[in-house]
Tab-separated table of C-alpha atoms in Angstrom:
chain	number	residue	atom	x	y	z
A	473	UNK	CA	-36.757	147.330	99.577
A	474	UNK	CA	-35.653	145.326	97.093
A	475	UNK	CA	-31.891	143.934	96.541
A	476	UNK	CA	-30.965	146.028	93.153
A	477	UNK	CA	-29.515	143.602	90.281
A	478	UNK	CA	-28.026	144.390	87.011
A	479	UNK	CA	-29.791	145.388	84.873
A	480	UNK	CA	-31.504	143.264	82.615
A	481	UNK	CA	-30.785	142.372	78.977
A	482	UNK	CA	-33.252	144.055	76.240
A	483	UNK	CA	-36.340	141.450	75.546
A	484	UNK	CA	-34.836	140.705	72.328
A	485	UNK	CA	-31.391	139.738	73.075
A	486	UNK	CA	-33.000	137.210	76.050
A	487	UNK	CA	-34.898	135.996	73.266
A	488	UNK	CA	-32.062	135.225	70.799
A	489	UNK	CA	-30.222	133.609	74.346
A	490	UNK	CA	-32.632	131.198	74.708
A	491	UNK	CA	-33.718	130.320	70.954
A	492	UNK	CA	-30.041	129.150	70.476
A	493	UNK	CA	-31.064	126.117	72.826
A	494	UNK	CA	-34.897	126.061	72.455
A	495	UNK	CA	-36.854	123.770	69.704
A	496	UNK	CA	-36.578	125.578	66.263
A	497	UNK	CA	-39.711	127.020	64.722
A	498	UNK	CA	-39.317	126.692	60.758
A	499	UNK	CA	-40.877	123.226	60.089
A	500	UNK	CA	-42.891	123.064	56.574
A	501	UNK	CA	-46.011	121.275	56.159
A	502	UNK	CA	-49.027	120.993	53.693
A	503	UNK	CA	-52.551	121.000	54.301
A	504	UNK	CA	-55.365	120.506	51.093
A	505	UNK	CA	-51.717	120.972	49.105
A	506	UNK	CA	-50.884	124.315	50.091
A	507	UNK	CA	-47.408	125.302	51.924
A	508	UNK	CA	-47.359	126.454	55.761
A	509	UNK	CA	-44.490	127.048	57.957
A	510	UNK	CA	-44.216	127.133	61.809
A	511	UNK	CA	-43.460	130.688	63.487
A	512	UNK	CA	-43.381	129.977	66.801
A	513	UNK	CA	-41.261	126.887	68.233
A	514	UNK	CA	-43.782	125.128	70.996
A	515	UNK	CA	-47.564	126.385	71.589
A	516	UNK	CA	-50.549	124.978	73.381
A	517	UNK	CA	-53.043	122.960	71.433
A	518	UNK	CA	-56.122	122.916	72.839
A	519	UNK	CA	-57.360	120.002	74.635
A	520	UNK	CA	-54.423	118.327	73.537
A	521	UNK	CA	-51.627	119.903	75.550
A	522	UNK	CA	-48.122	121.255	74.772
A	523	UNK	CA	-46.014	120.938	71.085
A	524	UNK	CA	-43.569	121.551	69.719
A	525	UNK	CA	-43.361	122.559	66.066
A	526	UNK	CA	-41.565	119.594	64.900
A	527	UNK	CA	-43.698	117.294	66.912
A	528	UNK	CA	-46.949	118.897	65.496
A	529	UNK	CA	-45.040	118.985	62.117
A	530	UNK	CA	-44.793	114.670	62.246
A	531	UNK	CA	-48.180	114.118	64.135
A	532	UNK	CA	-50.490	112.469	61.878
A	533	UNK	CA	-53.003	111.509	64.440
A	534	UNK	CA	-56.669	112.703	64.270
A	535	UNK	CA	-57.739	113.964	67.022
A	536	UNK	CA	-61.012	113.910	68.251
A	537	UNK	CA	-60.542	117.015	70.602
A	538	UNK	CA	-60.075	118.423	67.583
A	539	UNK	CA	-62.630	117.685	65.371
A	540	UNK	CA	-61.076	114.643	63.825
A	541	UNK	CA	-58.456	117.036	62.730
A	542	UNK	CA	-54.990	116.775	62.933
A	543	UNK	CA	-53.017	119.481	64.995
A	544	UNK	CA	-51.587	120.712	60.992
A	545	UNK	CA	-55.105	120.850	59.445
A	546	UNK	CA	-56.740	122.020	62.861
A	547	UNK	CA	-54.346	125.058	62.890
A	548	UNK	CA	-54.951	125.934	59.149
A	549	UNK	CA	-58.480	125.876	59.799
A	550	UNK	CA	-58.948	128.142	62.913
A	551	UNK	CA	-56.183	130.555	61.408
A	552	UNK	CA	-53.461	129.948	64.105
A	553	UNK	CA	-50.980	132.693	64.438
A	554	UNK	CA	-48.238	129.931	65.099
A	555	UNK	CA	-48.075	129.308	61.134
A	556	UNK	CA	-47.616	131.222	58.147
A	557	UNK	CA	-48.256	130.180	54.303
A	558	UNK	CA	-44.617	129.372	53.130
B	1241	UNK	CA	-32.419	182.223	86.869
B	1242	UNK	CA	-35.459	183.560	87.596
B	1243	UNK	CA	-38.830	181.542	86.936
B	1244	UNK	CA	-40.733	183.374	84.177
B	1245	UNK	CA	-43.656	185.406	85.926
B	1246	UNK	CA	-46.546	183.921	83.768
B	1247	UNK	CA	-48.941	184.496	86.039
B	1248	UNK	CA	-50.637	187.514	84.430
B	1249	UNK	CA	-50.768	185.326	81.340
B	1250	UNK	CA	-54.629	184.050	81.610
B	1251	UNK	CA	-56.794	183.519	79.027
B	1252	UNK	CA	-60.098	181.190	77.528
B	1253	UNK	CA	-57.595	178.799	76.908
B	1254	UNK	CA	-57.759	177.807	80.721
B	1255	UNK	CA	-61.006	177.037	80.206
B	1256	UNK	CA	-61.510	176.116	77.131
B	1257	UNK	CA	-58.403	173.775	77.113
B	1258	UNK	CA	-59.651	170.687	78.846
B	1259	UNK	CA	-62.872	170.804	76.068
B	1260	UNK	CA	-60.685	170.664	73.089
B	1261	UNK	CA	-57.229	169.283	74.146
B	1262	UNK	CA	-58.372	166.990	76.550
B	1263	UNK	CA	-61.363	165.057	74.639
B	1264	UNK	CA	-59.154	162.129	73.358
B	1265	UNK	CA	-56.949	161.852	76.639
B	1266	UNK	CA	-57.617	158.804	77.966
B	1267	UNK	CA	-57.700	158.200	81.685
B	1268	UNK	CA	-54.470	157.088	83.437
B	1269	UNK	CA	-55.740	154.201	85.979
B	1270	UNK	CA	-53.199	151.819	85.706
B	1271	UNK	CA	-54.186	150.226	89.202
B	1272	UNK	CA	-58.078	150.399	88.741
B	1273	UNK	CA	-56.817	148.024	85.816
B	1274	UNK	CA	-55.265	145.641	87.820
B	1275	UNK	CA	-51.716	146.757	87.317
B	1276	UNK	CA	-49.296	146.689	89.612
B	1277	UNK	CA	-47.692	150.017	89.796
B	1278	UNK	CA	-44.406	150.730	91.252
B	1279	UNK	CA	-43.154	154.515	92.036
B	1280	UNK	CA	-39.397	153.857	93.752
B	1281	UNK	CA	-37.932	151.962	90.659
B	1282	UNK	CA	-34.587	154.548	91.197
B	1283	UNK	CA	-32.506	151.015	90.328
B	1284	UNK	CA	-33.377	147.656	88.312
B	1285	UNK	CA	-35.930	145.801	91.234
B	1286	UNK	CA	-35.810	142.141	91.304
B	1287	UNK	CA	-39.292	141.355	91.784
B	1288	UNK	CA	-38.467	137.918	94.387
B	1289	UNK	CA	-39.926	134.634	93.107
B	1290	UNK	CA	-39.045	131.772	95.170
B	1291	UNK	CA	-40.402	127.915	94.482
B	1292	UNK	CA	-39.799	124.812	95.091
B	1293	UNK	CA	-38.505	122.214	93.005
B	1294	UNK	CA	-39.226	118.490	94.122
B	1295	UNK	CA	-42.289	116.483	95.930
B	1296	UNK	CA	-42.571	114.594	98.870
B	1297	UNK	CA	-43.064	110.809	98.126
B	1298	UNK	CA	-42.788	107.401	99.937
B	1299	UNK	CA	-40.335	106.682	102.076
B	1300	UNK	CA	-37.092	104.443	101.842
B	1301	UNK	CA	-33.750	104.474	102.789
B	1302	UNK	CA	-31.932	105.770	100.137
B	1303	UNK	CA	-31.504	109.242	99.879
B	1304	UNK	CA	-33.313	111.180	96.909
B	1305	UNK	CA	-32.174	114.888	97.572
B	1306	UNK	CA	-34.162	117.209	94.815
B	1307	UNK	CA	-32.857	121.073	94.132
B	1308	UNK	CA	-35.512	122.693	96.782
B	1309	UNK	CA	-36.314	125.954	96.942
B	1310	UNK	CA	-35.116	128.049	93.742
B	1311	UNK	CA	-36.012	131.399	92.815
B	1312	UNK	CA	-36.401	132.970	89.280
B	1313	UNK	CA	-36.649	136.648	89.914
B	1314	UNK	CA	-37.615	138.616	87.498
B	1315	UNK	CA	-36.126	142.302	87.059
B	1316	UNK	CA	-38.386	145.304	86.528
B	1317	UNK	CA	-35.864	148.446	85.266
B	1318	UNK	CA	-37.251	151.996	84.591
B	1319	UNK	CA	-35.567	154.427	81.785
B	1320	UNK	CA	-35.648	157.638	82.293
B	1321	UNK	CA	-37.997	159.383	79.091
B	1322	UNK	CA	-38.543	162.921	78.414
B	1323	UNK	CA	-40.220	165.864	76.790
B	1324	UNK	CA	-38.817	168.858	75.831
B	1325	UNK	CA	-40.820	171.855	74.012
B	1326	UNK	CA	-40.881	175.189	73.901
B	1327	UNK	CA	-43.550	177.735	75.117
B	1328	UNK	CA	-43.608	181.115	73.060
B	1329	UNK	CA	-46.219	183.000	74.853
B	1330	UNK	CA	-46.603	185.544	71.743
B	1331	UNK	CA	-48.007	182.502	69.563
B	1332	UNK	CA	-50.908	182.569	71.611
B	1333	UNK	CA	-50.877	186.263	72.575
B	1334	UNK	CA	-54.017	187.471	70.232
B	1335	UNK	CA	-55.600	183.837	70.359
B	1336	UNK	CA	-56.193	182.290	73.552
B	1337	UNK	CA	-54.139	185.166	75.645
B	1338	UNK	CA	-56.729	187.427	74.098
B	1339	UNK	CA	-58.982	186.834	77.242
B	1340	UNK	CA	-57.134	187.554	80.461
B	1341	UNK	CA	-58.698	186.341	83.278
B	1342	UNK	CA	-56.983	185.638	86.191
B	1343	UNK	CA	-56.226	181.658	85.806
B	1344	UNK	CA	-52.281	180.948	84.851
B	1345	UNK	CA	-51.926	179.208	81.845
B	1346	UNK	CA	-47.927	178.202	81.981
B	1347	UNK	CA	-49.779	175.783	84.564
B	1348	UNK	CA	-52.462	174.998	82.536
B	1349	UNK	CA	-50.279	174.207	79.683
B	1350	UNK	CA	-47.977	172.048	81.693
B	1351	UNK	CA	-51.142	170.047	82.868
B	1352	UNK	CA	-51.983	169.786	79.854
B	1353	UNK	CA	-49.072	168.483	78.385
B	1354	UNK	CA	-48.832	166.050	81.363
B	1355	UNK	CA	-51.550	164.380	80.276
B	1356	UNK	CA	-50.777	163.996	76.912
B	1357	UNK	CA	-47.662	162.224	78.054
B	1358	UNK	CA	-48.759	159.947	80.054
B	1359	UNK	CA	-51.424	159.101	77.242
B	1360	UNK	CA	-48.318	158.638	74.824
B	1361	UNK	CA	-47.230	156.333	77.470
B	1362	UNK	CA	-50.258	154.835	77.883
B	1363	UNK	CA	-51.102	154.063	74.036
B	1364	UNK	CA	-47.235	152.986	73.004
B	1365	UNK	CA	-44.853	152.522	75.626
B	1366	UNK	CA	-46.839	150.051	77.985
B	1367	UNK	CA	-47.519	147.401	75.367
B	1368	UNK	CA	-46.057	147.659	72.426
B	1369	UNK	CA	-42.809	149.347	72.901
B	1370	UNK	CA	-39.532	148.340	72.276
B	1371	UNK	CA	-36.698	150.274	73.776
B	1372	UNK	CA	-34.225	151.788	71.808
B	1373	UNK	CA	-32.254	154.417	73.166
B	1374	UNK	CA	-31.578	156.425	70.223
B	1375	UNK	CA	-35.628	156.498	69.113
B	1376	UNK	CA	-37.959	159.279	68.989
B	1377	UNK	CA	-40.671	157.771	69.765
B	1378	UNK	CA	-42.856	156.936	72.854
B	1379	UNK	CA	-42.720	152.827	71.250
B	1380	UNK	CA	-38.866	153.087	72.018
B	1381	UNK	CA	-38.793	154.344	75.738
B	1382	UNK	CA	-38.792	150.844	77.315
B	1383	UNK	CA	-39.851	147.212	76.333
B	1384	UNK	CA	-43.850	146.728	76.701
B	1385	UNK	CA	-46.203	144.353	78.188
B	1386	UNK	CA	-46.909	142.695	74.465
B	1387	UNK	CA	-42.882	142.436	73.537
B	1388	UNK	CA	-42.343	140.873	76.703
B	1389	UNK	CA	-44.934	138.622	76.139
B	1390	UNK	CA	-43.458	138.286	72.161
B	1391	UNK	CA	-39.900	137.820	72.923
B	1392	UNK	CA	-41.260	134.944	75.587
B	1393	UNK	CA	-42.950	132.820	73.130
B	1394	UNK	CA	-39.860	133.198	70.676
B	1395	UNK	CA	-37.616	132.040	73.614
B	1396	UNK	CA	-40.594	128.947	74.140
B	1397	UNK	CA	-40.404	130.529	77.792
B	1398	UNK	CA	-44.273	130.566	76.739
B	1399	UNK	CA	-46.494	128.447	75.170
B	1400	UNK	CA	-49.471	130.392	73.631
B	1401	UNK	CA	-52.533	128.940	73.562
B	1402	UNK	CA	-53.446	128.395	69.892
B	1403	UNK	CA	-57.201	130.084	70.024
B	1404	UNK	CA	-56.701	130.992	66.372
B	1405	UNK	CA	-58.480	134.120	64.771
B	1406	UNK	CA	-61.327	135.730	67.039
B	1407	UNK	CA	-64.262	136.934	65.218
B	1408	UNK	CA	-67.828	137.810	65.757
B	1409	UNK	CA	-68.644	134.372	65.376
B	1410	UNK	CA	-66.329	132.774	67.891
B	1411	UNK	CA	-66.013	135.197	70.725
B	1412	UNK	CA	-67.486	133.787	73.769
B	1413	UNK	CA	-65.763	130.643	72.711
B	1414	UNK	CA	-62.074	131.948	72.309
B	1415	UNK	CA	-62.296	133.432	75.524
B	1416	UNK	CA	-63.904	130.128	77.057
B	1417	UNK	CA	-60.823	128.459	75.672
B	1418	UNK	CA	-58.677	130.308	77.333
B	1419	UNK	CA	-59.926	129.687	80.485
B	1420	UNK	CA	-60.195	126.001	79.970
B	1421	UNK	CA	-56.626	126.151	79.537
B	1422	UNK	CA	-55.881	127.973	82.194
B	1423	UNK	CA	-54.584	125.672	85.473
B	1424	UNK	CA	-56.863	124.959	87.812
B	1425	UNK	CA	-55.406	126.922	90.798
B	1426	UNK	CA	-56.027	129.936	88.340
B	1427	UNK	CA	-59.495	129.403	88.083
B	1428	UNK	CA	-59.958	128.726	91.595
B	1429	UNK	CA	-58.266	132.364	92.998
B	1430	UNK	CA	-59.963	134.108	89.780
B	1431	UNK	CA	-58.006	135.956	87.053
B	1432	UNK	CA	-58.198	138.605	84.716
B	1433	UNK	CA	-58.315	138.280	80.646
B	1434	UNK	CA	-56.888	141.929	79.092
B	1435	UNK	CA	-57.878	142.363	75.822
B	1436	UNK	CA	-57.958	145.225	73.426
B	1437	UNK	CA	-61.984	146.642	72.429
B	1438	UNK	CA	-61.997	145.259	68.905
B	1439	UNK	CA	-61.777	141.356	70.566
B	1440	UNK	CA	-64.037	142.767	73.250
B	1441	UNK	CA	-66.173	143.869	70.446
B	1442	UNK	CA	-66.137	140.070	69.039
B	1443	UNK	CA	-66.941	138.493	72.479
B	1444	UNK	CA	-69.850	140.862	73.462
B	1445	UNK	CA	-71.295	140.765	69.599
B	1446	UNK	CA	-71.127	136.677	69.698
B	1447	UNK	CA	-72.536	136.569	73.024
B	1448	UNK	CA	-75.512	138.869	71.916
B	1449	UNK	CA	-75.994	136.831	69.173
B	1450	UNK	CA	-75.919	133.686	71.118
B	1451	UNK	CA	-77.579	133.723	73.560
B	1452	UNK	CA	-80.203	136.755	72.428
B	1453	UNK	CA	-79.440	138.901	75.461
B	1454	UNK	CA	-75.981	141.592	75.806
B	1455	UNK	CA	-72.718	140.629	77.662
B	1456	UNK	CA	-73.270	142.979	80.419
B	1457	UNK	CA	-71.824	144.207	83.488
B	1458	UNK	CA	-72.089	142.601	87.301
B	1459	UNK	CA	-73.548	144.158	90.040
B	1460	UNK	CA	-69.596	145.479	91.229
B	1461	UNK	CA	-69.217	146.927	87.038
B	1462	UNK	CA	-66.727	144.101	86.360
B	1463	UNK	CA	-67.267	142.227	82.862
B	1464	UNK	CA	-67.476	138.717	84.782
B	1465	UNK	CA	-68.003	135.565	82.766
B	1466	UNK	CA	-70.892	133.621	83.070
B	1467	UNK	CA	-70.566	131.032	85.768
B	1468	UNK	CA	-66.363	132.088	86.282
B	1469	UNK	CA	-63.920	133.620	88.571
B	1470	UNK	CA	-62.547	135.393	85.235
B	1471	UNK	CA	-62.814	139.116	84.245
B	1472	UNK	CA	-62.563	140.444	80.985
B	1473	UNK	CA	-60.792	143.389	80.676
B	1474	UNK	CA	-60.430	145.480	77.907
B	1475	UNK	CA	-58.047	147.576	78.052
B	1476	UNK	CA	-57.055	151.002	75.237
B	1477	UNK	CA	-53.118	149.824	75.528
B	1478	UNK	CA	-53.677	146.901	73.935
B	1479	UNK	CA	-54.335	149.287	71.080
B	1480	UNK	CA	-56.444	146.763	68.086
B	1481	UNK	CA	-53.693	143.595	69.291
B	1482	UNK	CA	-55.741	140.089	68.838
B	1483	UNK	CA	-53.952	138.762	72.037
B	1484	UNK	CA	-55.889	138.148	74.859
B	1485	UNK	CA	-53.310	137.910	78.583
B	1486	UNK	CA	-54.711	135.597	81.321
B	1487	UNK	CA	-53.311	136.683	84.292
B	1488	UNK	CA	-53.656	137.619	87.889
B	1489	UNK	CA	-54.172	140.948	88.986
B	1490	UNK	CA	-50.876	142.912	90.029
B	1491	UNK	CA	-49.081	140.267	87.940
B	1492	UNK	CA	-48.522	142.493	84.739
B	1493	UNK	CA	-45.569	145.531	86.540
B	1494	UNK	CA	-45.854	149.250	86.144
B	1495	UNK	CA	-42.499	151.330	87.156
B	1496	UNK	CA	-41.617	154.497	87.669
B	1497	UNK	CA	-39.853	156.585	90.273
B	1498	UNK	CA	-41.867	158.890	91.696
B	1499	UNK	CA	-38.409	161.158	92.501
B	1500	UNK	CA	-37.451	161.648	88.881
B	1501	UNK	CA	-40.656	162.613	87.584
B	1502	UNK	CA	-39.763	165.910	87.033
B	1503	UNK	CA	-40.571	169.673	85.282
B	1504	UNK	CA	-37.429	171.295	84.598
B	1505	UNK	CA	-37.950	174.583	82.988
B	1506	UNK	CA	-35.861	177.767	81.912
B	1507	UNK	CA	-36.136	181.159	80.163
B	1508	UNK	CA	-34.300	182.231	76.932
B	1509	UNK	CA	-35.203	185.530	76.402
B	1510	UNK	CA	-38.793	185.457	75.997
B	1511	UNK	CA	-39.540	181.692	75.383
B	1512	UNK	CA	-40.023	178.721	77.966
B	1513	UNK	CA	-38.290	175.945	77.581
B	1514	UNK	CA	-39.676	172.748	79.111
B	1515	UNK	CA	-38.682	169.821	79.870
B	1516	UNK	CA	-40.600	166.796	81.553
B	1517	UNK	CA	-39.519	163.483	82.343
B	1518	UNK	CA	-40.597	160.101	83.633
B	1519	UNK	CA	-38.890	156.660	83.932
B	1520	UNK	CA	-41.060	154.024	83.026
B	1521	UNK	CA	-40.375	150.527	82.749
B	1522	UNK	CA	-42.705	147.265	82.517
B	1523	UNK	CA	-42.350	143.654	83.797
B	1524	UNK	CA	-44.034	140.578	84.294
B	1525	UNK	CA	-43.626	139.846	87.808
B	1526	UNK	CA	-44.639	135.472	87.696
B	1527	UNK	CA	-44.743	133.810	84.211
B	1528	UNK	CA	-46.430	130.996	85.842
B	1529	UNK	CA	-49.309	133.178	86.699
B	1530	UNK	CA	-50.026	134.279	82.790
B	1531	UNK	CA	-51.158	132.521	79.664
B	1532	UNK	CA	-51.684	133.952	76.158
B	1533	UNK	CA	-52.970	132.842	73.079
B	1534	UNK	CA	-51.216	132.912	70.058
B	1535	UNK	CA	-52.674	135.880	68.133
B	1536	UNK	CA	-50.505	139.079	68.248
């Protein structure tokens, strides 16, 4: 059987533990002059690999794994749930 | 006390019950589904991990000592939930009581009422719930698959694969991506996607309209993608949540203990009063084993 630990922390105090040393979502950024803001600190772009927010935020490169899009304007357009209109 | 004597108390409601209480109870089969279930969680189980951090490389004289093995258990814990009602056998006494015929329906009721709580569980405990003791709800008995999975990405323990929306017209694709993105060992050993029906309902519509011909079944009744050691899954506790969970099976944790699911019952005058509980608790046993996208 297995050793018995304490018990565990609820999922949302873990999460405020580790978001006090993890990148910070927030970043602004505008696509075809509208307003968007990052919700989620580091996702997976497709093709492209790991990001964080603020690295995605300052990328200006096109991509062509993405369509000739960069990672702002590819998110806008495919309606990632890692932004929100600011 | 005494247990109430119901046993003269029969009626159509024995067998009409299942027909009209029953219908929308959905089936509990948490380890047809893949999920790991575990019935001795009396105490918060560290489910072991153990890896290994360093490589070999070339040789040379000087000493380059890496950490070695390390292990990031992760802790499945099981609150207790419970039930209570009350039975009043003269509500039902010129209804369903009408009919006496032999079958006993304190029992029936009870099964009855099992059912329904382990389809409460089912619908808003494994997935989305979020434990607060104080609720009143099935969402607050313990913390759920999807606010796991939530809290994870917040922490950037995860990193959710940005699929974006899933529609009709993307389907196949979205899923595709998400095994693309999955590491290759994955896709070697075969995984699971879960997914709720409405983004089954997208996959299965694009694929019918791509290719001309329905997403259907393999010869074992697994949804296997075309050409892939991945199964889709959909799954009715994923309620109508966009995310779709790569993972392998027995990776996503199921606990209970099978020693405090209990019936406790007792008699004030003539009503029953019942009370049922159930500790339940989920986990993800390996976060290197799962991969989401990014829709909730």
């Amino acid at each position: 059987m297995a050793k018995a630990n304490k018990a565990p922390k609820p999922a949302a105090d873990v999460a405020e533990a580790a978001q006090a040393e993890a990148p910070k979502a927030g970043q602004k950024f505008t696509v075809d002059e509208k307003d968007y803001v990052y919700a989620i600190a580091k996702f997976n772009v497709p093709g492209i690999g790991e990001r964080t927010s603020l690295e995605a935020a300052t990328d200006d490169t096109q991509y062509e794994e993405l369509g000739g899009k960069t990672i702002n304007e590819f998110l806008v357009s495919v309606k990632a749930g890692v932004i929100e209109e600011a | 006390m005494p247990t109430p004597d119901l046993s003269a108390l029969t009626s159509s409601f024995v067998e009409r019950g299942p027909s009209i209480f029953e219908k929308n109870l959905l089936n509990w089969n948490l380890r047809g589904q893949g999920v790991q279930v575990r019935t001795n969680v009396n105490a918060p189980q560290a489910m072991t991990k153990l890896s290994a951090v360093g490589n070999p490389r070339p040789y040379t004289a000087a000493d380059a000592l890496t950490t070695g093995p390390k292990f990031t258990d992760r802790v499945l814990t099981a609150y207790q939930s419970k039930w209570d009602f009350d039975f009043d056998a003269e509500e039902f006494r010129n209804t369903y009581l009408a009919n006496q015929d032999g079958a006993p329906f304190y029992e029936q009721s009870l099964n009855h009422i099992s059912k329904a709580f382990l389809d409460e569980v089912l619908r808003n405990s494994l997935y989305l719930g979020v434990r607060n003791a104080s609720g009143t709800t099935s969402a607050a008995i313990a913390d759920g698959w999807g606010t796991s999975i939530a809290a994870l990405i917040t922490a950037t323990t995860l990193s959710p694969v940005v699929t974006g929306a899933i529609t009709d017209a993307n389907g196949v694709d979205k899923f595709e991506l998400m095994v693309t993105n999955a590491p290759t060992w994955m896709r070697e050993r075969g995984f699971i996607i879960y997914c709720s029906y409405a983004k089954f309902d997208n996959f299965r519509k694009h694929y019918r309209t791509a290719y001309n011909f329905q997403f259907d079944k393999n010869a074992e009744g697994r949804y296997k993608m075309d050409n892939l050691n991945v199964e889709i899954r959909p799954v009715s506790w994923m309620g109508t949540s966009s995310r779709l969970i790569a993972t392998l099976p027995d990776n996503l944790v199921f606990g209970t203990d099978a020693e405090r699911v209990q019936v406790a019952a007792s008699q004030r005058r003539n009503i029953i009063e019942v009370r049922l509980m159930m500790p339940i608790g989920t986990q993800i046993q390996d976060l290197e084993a799962i991969l989401v996208n990014d829709q909730a």
